């Protein structure tokens, strides 16, 4: 169901801005995770790879949820 | 990209209506390239940015999975076969030579530190992969590219930009031959 029609353009813009902020925060967290876990892996610590991958997938899942809502807004 | 594709890919209901109400093919190029009304410009570009950030997020997740696969598969990789890398008398005390270990693999650096004492490390600096050179009289290995230093006995970084130690090759003396028998777990 399209939910965009419920909101005025200015309201949609605010919602999309908030979504953008969340998406960027999650992507930055993923970037940090990837950098830190690559560094740990190269230093010989392989135990960090699994939890880092799980957290990164959760972040991506949240971002996909945001994307889904974005399409519903359109 | 064709001129009409930008117009066709714009969300329905957000395309600007040309003053002459003509089809996109007869509009000026600037209108065909960005057929969005000014009032919708911020909204559209912000939406597109969210989509791009989600795509980037997916790329990070894929990278993380690749790292996980490397970590899991690397655990089960077989040890490289032992290989003669030098004769004991081939090098003077303080001398060094490079060798590949495994054969045709990574270039390593062998240093003779005593009459029957040798150490060997990956020759690539852990900072930006420059080749390190021995500074035996100082008990160090030196990376001349960015003035990085490593301890000759342990491979630990002691100065400059490197943060990780050099991967160490396990050596064994068998008679008068120096064998490389493996690479220290957790440093490759």
PDB file of C-alpha atoms in Angstrom:
ATOM      1  CA  UNK A   1       0.000   0.000   0.000  1.00  0.00           C
ATOM      2  CA  UNK A   2       1.309   3.450  -0.854  1.00  0.00           C
ATOM      3  CA  UNK A   3       1.615   5.572   2.258  1.00  0.00           C
ATOM      4  CA  UNK A   4       3.057   8.644   0.548  1.00  0.00           C
ATOM      5  CA  UNK A   5      -0.354  10.090  -0.163  1.00  0.00           C
ATOM      6  CA  UNK A   6      -0.959  10.422   3.576  1.00  0.00           C
ATOM      7  CA  UNK A   7       1.761  13.042   3.866  1.00  0.00           C
ATOM      8  CA  UNK A   8       2.325  16.499   2.461  1.00  0.00           C
ATOM      9  CA  UNK A   9       5.413  17.031   0.357  1.00  0.00           C
ATOM     10  CA  UNK A  10       7.177  18.873   3.189  1.00  0.00           C
ATOM     11  CA  UNK A  11       6.350  16.043   5.598  1.00  0.00           C
ATOM     12  CA  UNK A  12       7.648  13.442   3.158  1.00  0.00           C
ATOM     13  CA  UNK A  13      10.825  15.448   2.794  1.00  0.00           C
ATOM     14  CA  UNK A  14      11.357  15.407   6.558  1.00  0.00           C
ATOM     15  CA  UNK A  15      10.731  11.661   6.703  1.00  0.00           C
ATOM     16  CA  UNK A  16      13.142  10.989   3.843  1.00  0.00           C
ATOM     17  CA  UNK A  17      15.766  13.211   5.495  1.00  0.00           C
ATOM     18  CA  UNK A  18      15.453  11.212   8.708  1.00  0.00           C
ATOM     19  CA  UNK A  19      15.726   7.975   6.739  1.00  0.00           C
ATOM     20  CA  UNK A  20      18.812   9.312   5.008  1.00  0.00           C
ATOM     21  CA  UNK A  21      20.365  10.132   8.361  1.00  0.00           C
ATOM     22  CA  UNK A  22      19.700   6.607   9.690  1.00  0.00           C
ATOM     23  CA  UNK A  23      20.971   4.990   6.496  1.00  0.00           C
ATOM     24  CA  UNK A  24      24.185   7.015   6.572  1.00  0.00           C
ATOM     25  CA  UNK A  25      24.739   6.240  10.274  1.00  0.00           C
ATOM     26  CA  UNK A  26      24.293   2.511   9.621  1.00  0.00           C
ATOM     27  CA  UNK A  27      26.604   2.628   6.591  1.00  0.00           C
ATOM     28  CA  UNK A  28      29.277   4.463   8.598  1.00  0.00           C
ATOM     29  CA  UNK A  29      28.971   1.823  11.335  1.00  0.00           C
ATOM     30  CA  UNK A  30      29.435  -0.877   8.681  1.00  0.00           C
ATOM     31  CA  UNK A  31      32.469   0.912   7.268  1.00  0.00           C
ATOM     32  CA  UNK A  32      34.009   1.079  10.717  1.00  0.00           C
ATOM     33  CA  UNK A  33      33.235  -2.607  11.293  1.00  0.00           C
ATOM     34  CA  UNK A  34      34.806  -3.590   7.987  1.00  0.00           C
ATOM     35  CA  UNK A  35      37.918  -1.525   8.652  1.00  0.00           C
ATOM     36  CA  UNK A  36      38.359  -2.806  12.199  1.00  0.00           C
ATOM     37  CA  UNK A  37      37.701  -6.447  11.343  1.00  0.00           C
ATOM     38  CA  UNK A  38      40.017  -6.335   8.296  1.00  0.00           C
ATOM     39  CA  UNK A  39      42.736  -4.910  10.489  1.00  0.00           C
ATOM     40  CA  UNK A  40      42.140  -7.619  13.095  1.00  0.00           C
ATOM     41  CA  UNK A  41      42.106 -10.325  10.421  1.00  0.00           C
ATOM     42  CA  UNK A  42      45.397  -9.145   8.963  1.00  0.00           C
ATOM     43  CA  UNK A  43      46.874  -9.110  12.461  1.00  0.00           C
ATOM     44  CA  UNK A  44      45.855 -12.759  12.879  1.00  0.00           C
ATOM     45  CA  UNK A  45      42.634 -12.414  14.881  1.00  0.00           C
ATOM     46  CA  UNK A  46      40.036 -14.405  12.967  1.00  0.00           C
ATOM     47  CA  UNK A  47      37.491 -14.680  15.761  1.00  0.00           C
ATOM     48  CA  UNK A  48      36.100 -11.208  15.132  1.00  0.00           C
ATOM     49  CA  UNK A  49      34.984 -11.972  11.557  1.00  0.00           C
ATOM     50  CA  UNK A  50      31.764 -13.818  12.458  1.00  0.00           C
ATOM     51  CA  UNK A  51      30.219 -11.295  14.910  1.00  0.00           C
ATOM     52  CA  UNK A  52      31.271  -8.427  12.651  1.00  0.00           C
ATOM     53  CA  UNK A  53      29.592 -10.097   9.656  1.00  0.00           C
ATOM     54  CA  UNK A  54      26.395 -10.689  11.648  1.00  0.00           C
ATOM     55  CA  UNK A  55      26.211  -7.070  12.815  1.00  0.00           C
ATOM     56  CA  UNK A  56      26.928  -5.827   9.299  1.00  0.00           C
ATOM     57  CA  UNK A  57      24.125  -8.007   7.914  1.00  0.00           C
ATOM     58  CA  UNK A  58      21.731  -6.679  10.562  1.00  0.00           C
ATOM     59  CA  UNK A  59      22.647  -3.115   9.539  1.00  0.00           C
ATOM     60  CA  UNK A  60      22.075  -3.966   5.890  1.00  0.00           C
ATOM     61  CA  UNK A  61      18.735  -5.546   6.795  1.00  0.00           C
ATOM     62  CA  UNK A  62      17.687  -2.359   8.598  1.00  0.00           C
ATOM     63  CA  UNK A  63      18.711  -0.342   5.564  1.00  0.00           C
ATOM     64  CA  UNK A  64      16.666  -2.630   3.304  1.00  0.00           C
ATOM     65  CA  UNK A  65      13.705  -2.019   5.604  1.00  0.00           C
ATOM     66  CA  UNK A  66      14.214   1.725   5.205  1.00  0.00           C
ATOM     67  CA  UNK A  67      14.420   1.284   1.435  1.00  0.00           C
ATOM     68  CA  UNK A  68      11.183  -0.678   1.418  1.00  0.00           C
ATOM     69  CA  UNK A  69       9.459   2.111   3.341  1.00  0.00           C
ATOM     70  CA  UNK A  70      10.960   4.625   0.917  1.00  0.00           C
ATOM     71  CA  UNK A  71       9.346   2.833  -2.015  1.00  0.00           C
ATOM     72  CA  UNK A  72       6.045   2.770  -0.171  1.00  0.00           C
ATOM     73  CA  UNK A  73       6.329   6.521   0.322  1.00  0.00           C
ATOM     74  CA  UNK A  74       6.695   7.138  -3.420  1.00  0.00           C
TER      75      UNK A  74
ATOM     76  CA  UNK B   1      22.051   7.036 -21.838  1.00  0.00           C
ATOM     77  CA  UNK B   2      19.444   8.058 -24.331  1.00  0.00           C
ATOM     78  CA  UNK B   3      17.911  11.451 -23.988  1.00  0.00           C
ATOM     79  CA  UNK B   4      14.437  10.133 -23.356  1.00  0.00           C
ATOM     80  CA  UNK B   5      15.437   7.565 -20.739  1.00  0.00           C
ATOM     81  CA  UNK B   6      15.945  10.146 -17.968  1.00  0.00           C
ATOM     82  CA  UNK B   7      12.494  11.431 -18.604  1.00  0.00           C
ATOM     83  CA  UNK B   8      11.004   7.960 -18.704  1.00  0.00           C
ATOM     84  CA  UNK B   9      12.751   6.841 -15.508  1.00  0.00           C
ATOM     85  CA  UNK B  10      11.537   9.809 -13.458  1.00  0.00           C
ATOM     86  CA  UNK B  11       8.811   8.820 -10.997  1.00  0.00           C
ATOM     87  CA  UNK B  12       5.362   9.092 -12.482  1.00  0.00           C
ATOM     88  CA  UNK B  13       3.570  12.180 -11.255  1.00  0.00           C
ATOM     89  CA  UNK B  14       6.816  14.055 -10.691  1.00  0.00           C
ATOM     90  CA  UNK B  15       7.810  14.746 -14.275  1.00  0.00           C
ATOM     91  CA  UNK B  16       7.574  18.359 -15.194  1.00  0.00           C
ATOM     92  CA  UNK B  17       5.058  19.294 -17.810  1.00  0.00           C
ATOM     93  CA  UNK B  18       6.809  21.214 -20.605  1.00  0.00           C
ATOM     94  CA  UNK B  19       5.274  24.623 -21.380  1.00  0.00           C
ATOM     95  CA  UNK B  20       4.332  23.412 -24.856  1.00  0.00           C
ATOM     96  CA  UNK B  21       3.056  20.112 -23.427  1.00  0.00           C
ATOM     97  CA  UNK B  22       4.982  18.336 -26.172  1.00  0.00           C
ATOM     98  CA  UNK B  23       6.578  14.886 -25.998  1.00  0.00           C
ATOM     99  CA  UNK B  24      10.029  14.546 -24.429  1.00  0.00           C
ATOM    100  CA  UNK B  25      11.787  13.846 -27.724  1.00  0.00           C
ATOM    101  CA  UNK B  26      11.140  17.372 -28.950  1.00  0.00           C
ATOM    102  CA  UNK B  27      12.169  19.101 -25.702  1.00  0.00           C
ATOM    103  CA  UNK B  28      15.546  20.834 -25.178  1.00  0.00           C
ATOM    104  CA  UNK B  29      18.287  18.592 -23.907  1.00  0.00           C
ATOM    105  CA  UNK B  30      18.411  20.106 -20.403  1.00  0.00           C
ATOM    106  CA  UNK B  31      14.732  19.355 -19.933  1.00  0.00           C
ATOM    107  CA  UNK B  32      15.130  15.800 -21.189  1.00  0.00           C
ATOM    108  CA  UNK B  33      18.101  15.198 -18.836  1.00  0.00           C
ATOM    109  CA  UNK B  34      16.311  16.349 -15.678  1.00  0.00           C
ATOM    110  CA  UNK B  35      12.565  16.363 -16.160  1.00  0.00           C
ATOM    111  CA  UNK B  36      11.756  17.157 -12.518  1.00  0.00           C
ATOM    112  CA  UNK B  37      10.079  20.297 -11.249  1.00  0.00           C
ATOM    113  CA  UNK B  38      12.181  22.537  -9.061  1.00  0.00           C
ATOM    114  CA  UNK B  39       9.858  21.991  -6.099  1.00  0.00           C
ATOM    115  CA  UNK B  40      10.484  18.234  -6.231  1.00  0.00           C
ATOM    116  CA  UNK B  41      14.227  18.524  -6.808  1.00  0.00           C
ATOM    117  CA  UNK B  42      15.334  18.197  -3.144  1.00  0.00           C
ATOM    118  CA  UNK B  43      12.880  15.402  -2.515  1.00  0.00           C
ATOM    119  CA  UNK B  44      13.985  13.350  -5.508  1.00  0.00           C
ATOM    120  CA  UNK B  45      17.718  13.823  -4.941  1.00  0.00           C
ATOM    121  CA  UNK B  46      17.360  12.872  -1.275  1.00  0.00           C
ATOM    122  CA  UNK B  47      15.481   9.704  -2.212  1.00  0.00           C
ATOM    123  CA  UNK B  48      18.127   8.800  -4.748  1.00  0.00           C
ATOM    124  CA  UNK B  49      20.813   9.373  -2.123  1.00  0.00           C
ATOM    125  CA  UNK B  50      19.029   7.028   0.321  1.00  0.00           C
ATOM    126  CA  UNK B  51      18.990   4.357  -2.388  1.00  0.00           C
ATOM    127  CA  UNK B  52      22.670   4.862  -3.081  1.00  0.00           C
ATOM    128  CA  UNK B  53      23.537   4.672   0.632  1.00  0.00           C
ATOM    129  CA  UNK B  54      21.579   1.398   0.928  1.00  0.00           C
ATOM    130  CA  UNK B  55      23.522   0.060  -2.067  1.00  0.00           C
ATOM    131  CA  UNK B  56      26.760   1.073  -0.330  1.00  0.00           C
ATOM    132  CA  UNK B  57      25.546  -0.650   2.818  1.00  0.00           C
ATOM    133  CA  UNK B  58      25.021  -3.824   0.766  1.00  0.00           C
ATOM    134  CA  UNK B  59      28.538  -3.554  -0.597  1.00  0.00           C
ATOM    135  CA  UNK B  60      29.935  -3.302   2.948  1.00  0.00           C
ATOM    136  CA  UNK B  61      27.920  -6.368   3.985  1.00  0.00           C
ATOM    137  CA  UNK B  62      29.275  -8.320   1.005  1.00  0.00           C
ATOM    138  CA  UNK B  63      32.817  -7.265   1.926  1.00  0.00           C
ATOM    139  CA  UNK B  64      32.240  -8.415   5.486  1.00  0.00           C
ATOM    140  CA  UNK B  65      30.960 -11.804   4.257  1.00  0.00           C
ATOM    141  CA  UNK B  66      34.020 -12.140   2.017  1.00  0.00           C
ATOM    142  CA  UNK B  67      36.228 -11.509   5.047  1.00  0.00           C
ATOM    143  CA  UNK B  68      34.274 -14.121   7.021  1.00  0.00           C
ATOM    144  CA  UNK B  69      34.715 -16.647   4.188  1.00  0.00           C
ATOM    145  CA  UNK B  70      38.449 -15.953   4.145  1.00  0.00           C
ATOM    146  CA  UNK B  71      38.632 -16.418   7.912  1.00  0.00           C
ATOM    147  CA  UNK B  72      36.691 -19.695   7.858  1.00  0.00           C
ATOM    148  CA  UNK B  73      38.411 -21.198   4.817  1.00  0.00           C
ATOM    149  CA  UNK B  74      41.864 -20.051   5.941  1.00  0.00           C
ATOM    150  CA  UNK B  75      41.542 -22.145   9.082  1.00  0.00           C
ATOM    151  CA  UNK B  76      41.402 -25.349   7.092  1.00  0.00           C
ATOM    152  CA  UNK B  77      44.064 -24.543   4.528  1.00  0.00           C
ATOM    153  CA  UNK B  78      46.896 -27.097   4.569  1.00  0.00           C
ATOM    154  CA  UNK B  79      50.348 -26.098   5.774  1.00  0.00           C
ATOM    155  CA  UNK B  80      52.779 -25.484   2.934  1.00  0.00           C
ATOM    156  CA  UNK B  81      55.270 -28.286   2.397  1.00  0.00           C
ATOM    157  CA  UNK B  82      58.717 -27.911   4.022  1.00  0.00           C
ATOM    158  CA  UNK B  83      61.291 -26.491   1.677  1.00  0.00           C
ATOM    159  CA  UNK B  84      65.066 -25.970   1.750  1.00  0.00           C
ATOM    160  CA  UNK B  85      65.689 -22.256   1.617  1.00  0.00           C
ATOM    161  CA  UNK B  86      69.445 -22.067   2.230  1.00  0.00           C
ATOM    162  CA  UNK B  87      72.521 -23.952   3.308  1.00  0.00           C
ATOM    163  CA  UNK B  88      73.916 -22.915   6.701  1.00  0.00           C
ATOM    164  CA  UNK B  89      77.218 -21.781   5.187  1.00  0.00           C
ATOM    165  CA  UNK B  90      75.577 -19.952   2.342  1.00  0.00           C
ATOM    166  CA  UNK B  91      75.179 -16.786   4.395  1.00  0.00           C
ATOM    167  CA  UNK B  92      77.651 -15.058   6.710  1.00  0.00           C
ATOM    168  CA  UNK B  93      76.416 -14.074  10.164  1.00  0.00           C
ATOM    169  CA  UNK B  94      74.423 -10.896   9.562  1.00  0.00           C
ATOM    170  CA  UNK B  95      73.783 -11.864   5.950  1.00  0.00           C
ATOM    171  CA  UNK B  96      70.381 -12.106   4.341  1.00  0.00           C
ATOM    172  CA  UNK B  97      68.669 -13.488   1.274  1.00  0.00           C
ATOM    173  CA  UNK B  98      65.193 -13.602  -0.130  1.00  0.00           C
ATOM    174  CA  UNK B  99      63.302 -16.732  -0.997  1.00  0.00           C
ATOM    175  CA  UNK B 100      59.791 -17.685  -2.029  1.00  0.00           C
ATOM    176  CA  UNK B 101      57.729 -19.739   0.387  1.00  0.00           C
ATOM    177  CA  UNK B 102      55.649 -21.652  -0.495  1.00  0.00           C
ATOM    178  CA  UNK B 103      57.423 -22.258  -3.785  1.00  0.00           C
ATOM    179  CA  UNK B 104      56.348 -19.551  -6.263  1.00  0.00           C
ATOM    180  CA  UNK B 105      54.510 -17.924  -3.341  1.00  0.00           C
ATOM    181  CA  UNK B 106      55.170 -14.912  -1.161  1.00  0.00           C
ATOM    182  CA  UNK B 107      58.666 -13.463  -1.058  1.00  0.00           C
ATOM    183  CA  UNK B 108      60.307 -13.894   2.370  1.00  0.00           C
ATOM    184  CA  UNK B 109      63.479 -12.582   3.911  1.00  0.00           C
ATOM    185  CA  UNK B 110      65.943 -14.924   5.629  1.00  0.00           C
ATOM    186  CA  UNK B 111      68.503 -13.404   8.004  1.00  0.00           C
ATOM    187  CA  UNK B 112      71.328 -15.239   9.704  1.00  0.00           C
ATOM    188  CA  UNK B 113      71.594 -13.842  13.222  1.00  0.00           C
ATOM    189  CA  UNK B 114      74.160 -16.243  14.680  1.00  0.00           C
ATOM    190  CA  UNK B 115      76.331 -19.234  13.818  1.00  0.00           C
ATOM    191  CA  UNK B 116      73.292 -21.511  13.843  1.00  0.00           C
ATOM    192  CA  UNK B 117      70.497 -19.001  14.284  1.00  0.00           C
ATOM    193  CA  UNK B 118      68.191 -17.786  11.508  1.00  0.00           C
ATOM    194  CA  UNK B 119      64.992 -15.828  11.327  1.00  0.00           C
ATOM    195  CA  UNK B 120      62.678 -15.350   8.366  1.00  0.00           C
ATOM    196  CA  UNK B 121      59.775 -13.009   7.765  1.00  0.00           C
ATOM    197  CA  UNK B 122      57.482 -11.879   5.018  1.00  0.00           C
ATOM    198  CA  UNK B 123      59.455  -9.284   3.087  1.00  0.00           C
ATOM    199  CA  UNK B 124      56.454  -7.018   2.584  1.00  0.00           C
ATOM    200  CA  UNK B 125      56.019  -4.274   5.134  1.00  0.00           C
ATOM    201  CA  UNK B 126      52.659  -4.522   6.885  1.00  0.00           C
ATOM    202  CA  UNK B 127      52.094  -0.830   6.282  1.00  0.00           C
ATOM    203  CA  UNK B 128      52.011  -0.454   2.493  1.00  0.00           C
ATOM    204  CA  UNK B 129      53.751  -3.588   1.210  1.00  0.00           C
ATOM    205  CA  UNK B 130      57.165  -2.052   0.507  1.00  0.00           C
ATOM    206  CA  UNK B 131      60.052  -4.534   0.794  1.00  0.00           C
ATOM    207  CA  UNK B 132      61.824  -4.432   4.143  1.00  0.00           C
ATOM    208  CA  UNK B 133      65.615  -4.613   4.397  1.00  0.00           C
ATOM    209  CA  UNK B 134      67.658  -6.009   7.300  1.00  0.00           C
ATOM    210  CA  UNK B 135      69.552  -3.696   9.642  1.00  0.00           C
ATOM    211  CA  UNK B 136      71.215  -6.541  11.530  1.00  0.00           C
ATOM    212  CA  UNK B 137      73.698  -4.415  13.465  1.00  0.00           C
ATOM    213  CA  UNK B 138      70.721  -2.564  14.995  1.00  0.00           C
ATOM    214  CA  UNK B 139      68.741  -5.763  15.503  1.00  0.00           C
ATOM    215  CA  UNK B 140      65.966  -4.446  13.275  1.00  0.00           C
ATOM    216  CA  UNK B 141      64.322  -4.650   9.903  1.00  0.00           C
ATOM    217  CA  UNK B 142      63.811  -1.377   8.116  1.00  0.00           C
ATOM    218  CA  UNK B 143      61.172  -0.292   5.649  1.00  0.00           C
ATOM    219  CA  UNK B 144      62.746   2.610   3.732  1.00  0.00           C
ATOM    220  CA  UNK B 145      59.524   3.761   2.089  1.00  0.00           C
ATOM    221  CA  UNK B 146      58.024   5.363   5.196  1.00  0.00           C
ATOM    222  CA  UNK B 147      60.784   4.756   7.736  1.00  0.00           C
ATOM    223  CA  UNK B 148      59.107   1.796   9.417  1.00  0.00           C
ATOM    224  CA  UNK B 149      61.046  -0.409  11.827  1.00  0.00           C
ATOM    225  CA  UNK B 150      60.530  -3.975  13.052  1.00  0.00           C
ATOM    226  CA  UNK B 151      62.298  -5.974  15.713  1.00  0.00           C
ATOM    227  CA  UNK B 152      64.522  -8.557  14.052  1.00  0.00           C
ATOM    228  CA  UNK B 153      63.959 -11.160  16.778  1.00  0.00           C
ATOM    229  CA  UNK B 154      60.150 -11.012  16.864  1.00  0.00           C
ATOM    230  CA  UNK B 155      58.952  -9.102  13.796  1.00  0.00           C
ATOM    231  CA  UNK B 156      56.983  -6.714  16.016  1.00  0.00           C
ATOM    232  CA  UNK B 157      56.778  -3.104  14.789  1.00  0.00           C
ATOM    233  CA  UNK B 158      59.008  -0.780  16.814  1.00  0.00           C
ATOM    234  CA  UNK B 159      58.750   2.499  14.938  1.00  0.00           C
ATOM    235  CA  UNK B 160      57.166   4.362  12.065  1.00  0.00           C
ATOM    236  CA  UNK B 161      53.745   3.740  10.577  1.00  0.00           C
ATOM    237  CA  UNK B 162      53.466  -0.104  10.663  1.00  0.00           C
ATOM    238  CA  UNK B 163      50.992  -1.346  13.273  1.00  0.00           C
ATOM    239  CA  UNK B 164      51.102  -5.110  12.670  1.00  0.00           C
ATOM    240  CA  UNK B 165      54.012  -7.474  12.993  1.00  0.00           C
ATOM    241  CA  UNK B 166      55.606  -9.173  10.032  1.00  0.00           C
ATOM    242  CA  UNK B 167      54.381 -12.725   9.320  1.00  0.00           C
ATOM    243  CA  UNK B 168      57.092 -15.050  10.590  1.00  0.00           C
ATOM    244  CA  UNK B 169      58.293 -18.120   8.723  1.00  0.00           C
ATOM    245  CA  UNK B 170      58.999 -21.120  10.943  1.00  0.00           C
ATOM    246  CA  UNK B 171      62.472 -22.479  10.287  1.00  0.00           C
ATOM    247  CA  UNK B 172      64.229 -25.709  11.164  1.00  0.00           C
ATOM    248  CA  UNK B 173      67.867 -26.670  10.840  1.00  0.00           C
ATOM    249  CA  UNK B 174      68.308 -30.157   9.475  1.00  0.00           C
ATOM    250  CA  UNK B 175      72.005 -30.909   9.273  1.00  0.00           C
ATOM    251  CA  UNK B 176      73.519 -28.152   7.204  1.00  0.00           C
ATOM    252  CA  UNK B 177      70.278 -27.112   5.547  1.00  0.00           C
ATOM    253  CA  UNK B 178      67.770 -24.475   6.612  1.00  0.00           C
ATOM    254  CA  UNK B 179      64.188 -25.561   6.014  1.00  0.00           C
ATOM    255  CA  UNK B 180      61.087 -23.401   6.004  1.00  0.00           C
ATOM    256  CA  UNK B 181      58.412 -25.574   7.601  1.00  0.00           C
ATOM    257  CA  UNK B 182      55.438 -23.232   7.882  1.00  0.00           C
ATOM    258  CA  UNK B 183      54.211 -19.721   8.433  1.00  0.00           C
ATOM    259  CA  UNK B 184      53.355 -18.806  11.997  1.00  0.00           C
ATOM    260  CA  UNK B 185      49.616 -19.269  12.516  1.00  0.00           C
ATOM    261  CA  UNK B 186      47.705 -16.058  12.723  1.00  0.00           C
ATOM    262  CA  UNK B 187      50.165 -13.860  10.934  1.00  0.00           C
ATOM    263  CA  UNK B 188      49.415 -14.507   7.289  1.00  0.00           C
TER     264      UNK B 188
END
